[in-house]
Coordinates of C-alpha atoms and ligand atoms in Angstrom, one line a residue:
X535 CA -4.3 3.6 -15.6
X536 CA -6.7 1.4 -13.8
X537 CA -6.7 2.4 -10.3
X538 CA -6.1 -0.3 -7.4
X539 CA -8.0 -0.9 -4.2
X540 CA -5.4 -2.8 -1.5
X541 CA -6.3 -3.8 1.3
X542 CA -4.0 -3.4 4.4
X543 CA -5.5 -5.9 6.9
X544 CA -2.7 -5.6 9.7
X545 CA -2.7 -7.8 12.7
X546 CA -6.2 -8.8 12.4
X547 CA -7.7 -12.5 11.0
X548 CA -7.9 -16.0 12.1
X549 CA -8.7 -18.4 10.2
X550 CA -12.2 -18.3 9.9
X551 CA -12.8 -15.0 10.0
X552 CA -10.1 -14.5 7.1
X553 CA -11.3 -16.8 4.6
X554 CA -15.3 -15.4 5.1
X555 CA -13.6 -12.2 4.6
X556 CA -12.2 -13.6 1.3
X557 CA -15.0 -15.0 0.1
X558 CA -17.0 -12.0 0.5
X559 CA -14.7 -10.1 -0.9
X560 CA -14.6 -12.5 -4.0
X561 CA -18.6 -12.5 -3.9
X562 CA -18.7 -9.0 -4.8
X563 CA -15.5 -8.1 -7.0
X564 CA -17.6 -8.8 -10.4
X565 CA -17.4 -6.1 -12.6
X566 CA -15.4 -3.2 -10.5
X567 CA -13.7 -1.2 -11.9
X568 CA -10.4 -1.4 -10.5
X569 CA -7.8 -3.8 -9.5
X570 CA -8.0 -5.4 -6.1
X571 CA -5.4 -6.7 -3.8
X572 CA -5.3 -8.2 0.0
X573 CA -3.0 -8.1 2.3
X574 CA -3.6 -10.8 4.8
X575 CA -1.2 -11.4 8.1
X576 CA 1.2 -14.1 7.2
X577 CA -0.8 -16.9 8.7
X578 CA -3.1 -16.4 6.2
X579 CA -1.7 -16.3 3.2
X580 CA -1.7 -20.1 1.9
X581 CA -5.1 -20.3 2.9
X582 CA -6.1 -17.5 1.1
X583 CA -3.8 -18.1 -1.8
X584 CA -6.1 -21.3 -2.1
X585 CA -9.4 -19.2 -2.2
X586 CA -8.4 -16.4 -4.6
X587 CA -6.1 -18.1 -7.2
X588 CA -7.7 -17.7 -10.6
X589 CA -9.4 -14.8 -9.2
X590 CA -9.2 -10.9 -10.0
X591 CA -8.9 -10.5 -6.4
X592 CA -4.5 -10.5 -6.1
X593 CA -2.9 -11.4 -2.8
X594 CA -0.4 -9.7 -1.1
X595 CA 2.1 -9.5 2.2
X596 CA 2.6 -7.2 4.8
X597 CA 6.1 -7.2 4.5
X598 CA 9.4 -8.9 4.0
X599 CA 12.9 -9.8 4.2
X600 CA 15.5 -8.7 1.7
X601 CA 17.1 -11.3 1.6
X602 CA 16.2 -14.8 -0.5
X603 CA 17.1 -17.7 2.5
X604 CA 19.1 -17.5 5.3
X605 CA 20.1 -17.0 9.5
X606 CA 17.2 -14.6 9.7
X607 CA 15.1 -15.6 12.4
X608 CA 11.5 -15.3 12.4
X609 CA 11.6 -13.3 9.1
X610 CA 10.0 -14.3 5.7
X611 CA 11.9 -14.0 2.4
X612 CA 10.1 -12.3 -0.8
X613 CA 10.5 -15.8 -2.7
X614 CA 8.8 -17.8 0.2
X615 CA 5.9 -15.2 -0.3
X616 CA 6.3 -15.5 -3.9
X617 CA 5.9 -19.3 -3.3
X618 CA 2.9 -19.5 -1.2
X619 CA 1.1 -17.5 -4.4
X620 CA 1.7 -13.5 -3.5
X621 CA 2.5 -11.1 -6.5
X622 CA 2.6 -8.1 -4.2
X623 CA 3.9 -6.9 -0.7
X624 CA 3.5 -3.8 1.2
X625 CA 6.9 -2.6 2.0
X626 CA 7.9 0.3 4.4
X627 CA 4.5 1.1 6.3
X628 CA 4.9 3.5 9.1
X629 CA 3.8 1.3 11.0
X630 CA 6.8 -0.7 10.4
X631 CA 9.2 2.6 10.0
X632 CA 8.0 3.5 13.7
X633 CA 7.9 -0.1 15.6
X634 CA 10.6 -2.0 13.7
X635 CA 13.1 0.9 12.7
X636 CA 12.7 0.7 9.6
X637 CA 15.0 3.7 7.7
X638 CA 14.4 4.3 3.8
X639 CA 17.7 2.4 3.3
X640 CA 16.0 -0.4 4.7
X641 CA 13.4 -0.2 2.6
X642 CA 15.4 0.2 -0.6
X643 CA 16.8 -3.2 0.4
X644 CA 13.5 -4.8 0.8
X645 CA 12.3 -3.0 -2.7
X646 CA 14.8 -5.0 -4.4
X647 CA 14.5 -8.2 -2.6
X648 CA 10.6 -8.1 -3.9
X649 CA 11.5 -7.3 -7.5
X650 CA 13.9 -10.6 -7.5
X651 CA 10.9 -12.3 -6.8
X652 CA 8.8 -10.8 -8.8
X653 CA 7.0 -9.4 -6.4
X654 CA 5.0 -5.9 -7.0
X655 CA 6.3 -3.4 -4.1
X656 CA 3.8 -1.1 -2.7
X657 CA 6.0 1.6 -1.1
X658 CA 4.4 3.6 2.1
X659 CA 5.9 7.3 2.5
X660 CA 4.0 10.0 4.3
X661 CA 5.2 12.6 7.0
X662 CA 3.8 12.9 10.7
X663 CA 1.7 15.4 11.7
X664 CA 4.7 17.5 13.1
X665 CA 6.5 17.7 10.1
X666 CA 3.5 18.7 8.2
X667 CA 2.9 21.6 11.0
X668 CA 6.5 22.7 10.6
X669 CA 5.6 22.4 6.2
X670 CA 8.5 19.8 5.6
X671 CA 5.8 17.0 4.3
X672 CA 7.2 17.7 0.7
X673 CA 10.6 17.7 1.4
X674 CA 10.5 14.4 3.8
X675 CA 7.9 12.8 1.4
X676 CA 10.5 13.3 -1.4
X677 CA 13.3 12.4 0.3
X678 CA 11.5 9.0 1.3
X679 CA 10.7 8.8 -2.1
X680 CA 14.6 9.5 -3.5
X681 CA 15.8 6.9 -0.6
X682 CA 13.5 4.0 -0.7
X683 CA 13.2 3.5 -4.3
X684 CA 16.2 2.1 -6.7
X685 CA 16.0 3.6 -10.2
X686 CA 14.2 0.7 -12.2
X687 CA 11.9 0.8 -9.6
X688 CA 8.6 -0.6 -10.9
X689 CA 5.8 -0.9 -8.5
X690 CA 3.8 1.1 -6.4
X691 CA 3.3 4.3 -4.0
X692 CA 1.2 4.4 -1.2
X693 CA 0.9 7.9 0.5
X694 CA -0.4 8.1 3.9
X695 CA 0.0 10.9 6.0
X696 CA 0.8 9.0 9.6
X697 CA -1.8 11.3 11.0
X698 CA -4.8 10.3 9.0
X699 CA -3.8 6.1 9.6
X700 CA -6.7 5.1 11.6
X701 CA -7.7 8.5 13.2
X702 CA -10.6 9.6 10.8
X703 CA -8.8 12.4 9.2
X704 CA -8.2 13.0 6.4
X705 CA -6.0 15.9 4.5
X706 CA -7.6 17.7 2.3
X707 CA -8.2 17.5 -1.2
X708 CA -6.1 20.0 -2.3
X709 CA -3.2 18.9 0.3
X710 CA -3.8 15.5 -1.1
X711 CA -3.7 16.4 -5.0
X712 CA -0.9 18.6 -3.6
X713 CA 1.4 16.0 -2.3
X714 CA 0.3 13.0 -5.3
X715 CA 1.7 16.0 -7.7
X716 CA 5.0 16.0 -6.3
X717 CA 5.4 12.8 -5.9
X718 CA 4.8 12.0 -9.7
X719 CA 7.5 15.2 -10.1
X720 CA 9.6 13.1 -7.8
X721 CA 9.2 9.6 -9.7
X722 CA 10.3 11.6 -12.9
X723 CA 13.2 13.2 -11.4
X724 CA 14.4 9.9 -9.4
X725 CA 13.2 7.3 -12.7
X726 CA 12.9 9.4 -16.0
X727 CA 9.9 8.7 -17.8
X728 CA 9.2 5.3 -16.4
X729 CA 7.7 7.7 -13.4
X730 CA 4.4 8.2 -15.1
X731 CA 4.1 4.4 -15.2
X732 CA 3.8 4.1 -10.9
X733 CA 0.1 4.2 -9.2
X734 CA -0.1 6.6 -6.5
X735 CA -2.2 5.5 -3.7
X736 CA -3.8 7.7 -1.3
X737 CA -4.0 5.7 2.5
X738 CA -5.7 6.7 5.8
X739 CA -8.6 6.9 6.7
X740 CA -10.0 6.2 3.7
X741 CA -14.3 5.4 4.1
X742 CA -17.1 4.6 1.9
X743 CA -18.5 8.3 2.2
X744 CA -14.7 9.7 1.2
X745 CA -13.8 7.1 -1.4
X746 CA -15.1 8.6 -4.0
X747 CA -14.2 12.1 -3.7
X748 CA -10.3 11.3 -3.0
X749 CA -10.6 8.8 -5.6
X750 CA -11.9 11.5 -8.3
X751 CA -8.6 14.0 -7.6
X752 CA -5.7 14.1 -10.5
X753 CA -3.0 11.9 -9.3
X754 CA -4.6 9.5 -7.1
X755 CA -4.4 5.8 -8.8
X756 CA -6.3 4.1 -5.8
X757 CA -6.5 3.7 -2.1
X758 CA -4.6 1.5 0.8
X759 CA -7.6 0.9 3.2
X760 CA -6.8 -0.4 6.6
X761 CA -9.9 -0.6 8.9
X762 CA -12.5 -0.6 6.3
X763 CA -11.1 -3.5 5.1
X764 CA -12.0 -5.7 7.7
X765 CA -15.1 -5.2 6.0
X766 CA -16.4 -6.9 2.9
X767 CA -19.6 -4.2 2.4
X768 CA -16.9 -1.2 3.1
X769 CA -14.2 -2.3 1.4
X770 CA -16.3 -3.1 -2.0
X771 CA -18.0 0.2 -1.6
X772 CA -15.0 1.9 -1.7
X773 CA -13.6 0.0 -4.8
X774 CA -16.8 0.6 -6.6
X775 CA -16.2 4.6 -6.4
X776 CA -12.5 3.7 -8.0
X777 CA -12.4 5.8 -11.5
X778 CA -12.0 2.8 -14.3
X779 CA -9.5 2.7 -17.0
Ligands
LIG615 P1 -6.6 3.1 7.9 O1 -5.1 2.5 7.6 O2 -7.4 3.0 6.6 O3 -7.2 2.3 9.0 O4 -6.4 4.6 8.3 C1 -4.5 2.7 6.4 C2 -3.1 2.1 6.4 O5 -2.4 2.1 7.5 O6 -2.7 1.4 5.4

């Protein structure tokens, strides 16, 4: 499988700054070896849906509603996002699980909402640095897994330990081959044989000089990048150590 390079850009990008960030991007994606995808805030997303159409360079949300329309207040539905020219969103971030509440149930809900749209889910699940102290990241890793997917579930997993997000740490590789192995046991025993199908994505503190080592270890189908992929010269360094296939 071809491995895939997202880009998680959180709360950062005007409008400028966004669109030079997508044209940089764009500049250098010729030839990689992997699948690329951006997640731009919501502001940004018709603006860059204008840049990268037509592109290899895929566009994706943050987040989203489960639901298609409706009394939801300052929320976004997955067919709006599907609209505006997204094929993927970011669902369940710990980010999101920690500041918004978000349970796996909730998450389930969204998973569902993006497949109506035809939106590709990239699921978050990863366990604090507590719970891997205490050696439950397996178990609440697979439970996350078990409760925020439904069974025809067709996208992808992104596993970031909420320790390594943005701190410089990283597990290592053993813990990280490790954890990708049970998830994959997980996907078969929560999808049947449809589980060797999903990417696994490593996310957190993933670099330039670490890219290409967590990118070479079994299981790992590519990386969610937050900070580095503010920057065009980081971010396509990193894809460029992606393994084709
Ligand atoms: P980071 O964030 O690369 O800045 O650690 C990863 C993420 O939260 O997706």
């Amino acid at each position: 499988m071809r491995q895939l390079i997202a880009g998680n850009w959180k709360m950062n990008g005007l409008t400028a700054a966004s669109a030079a960030l997508a044209d940089a991007i764009l500049a250098g994606a010729d030839s990689l070896p992997c699948d690329l995808l951006v997640c731009p805030p919501f502001t940004q997303i018709a603006a860059l849906a204008a840049i990268l159409r037509g592109t290899m360079v895929s566009l994706g949300a943050q987040n989203c509603h489960e639901a298609a329309s409706g009394a939801h207040t300052g929320d976004i539905s997955p067919e709006m996002l599907a609209d505006v020219g997204c094929t993927a969103v970011i669902l369940g971030h710990s980010e999101r699980r920690q500041n918004h509440h978000e349970t796996d149930a909730t998450v389930h809900a969204k998973v569902l909402g993006a497949a109506r749209a035809s939106l590709m889910p990239v699921v978050c699940v990863g366990e604090t640095e507590a719970q891997r102290d205490a050696g439950q990241h397996l178990a609440i890793v697979g439970g996350q897994i078990a409760g925020s997917l439904p069974e025809n579930f067709g996208g992808v997993i992104a596993y970031e330990p909420i320790w390594a997000i943005g701190t410089g740490r990283t597990p290592t590789q053993a813990d990280i081959e490790a954890m990708h192995c049970h998830i994959r046991a997980s996907l078969f025993a929560h999808l049947g044989p449809a589980g060797a199908r999903v990417r696994i994505l490593y996310g957190g503190s993933v670099k330039p000089d670490n890219a290409a080592a967590i990118l070479a270890i079994p299981e790992v189908g590519g990386a969610l990048v937050g900070g580095a992929s503010l920057d065009p010269k980081h971010f396509l360094a990193i894809a460029a150590s992606a393994i084709g296939g």
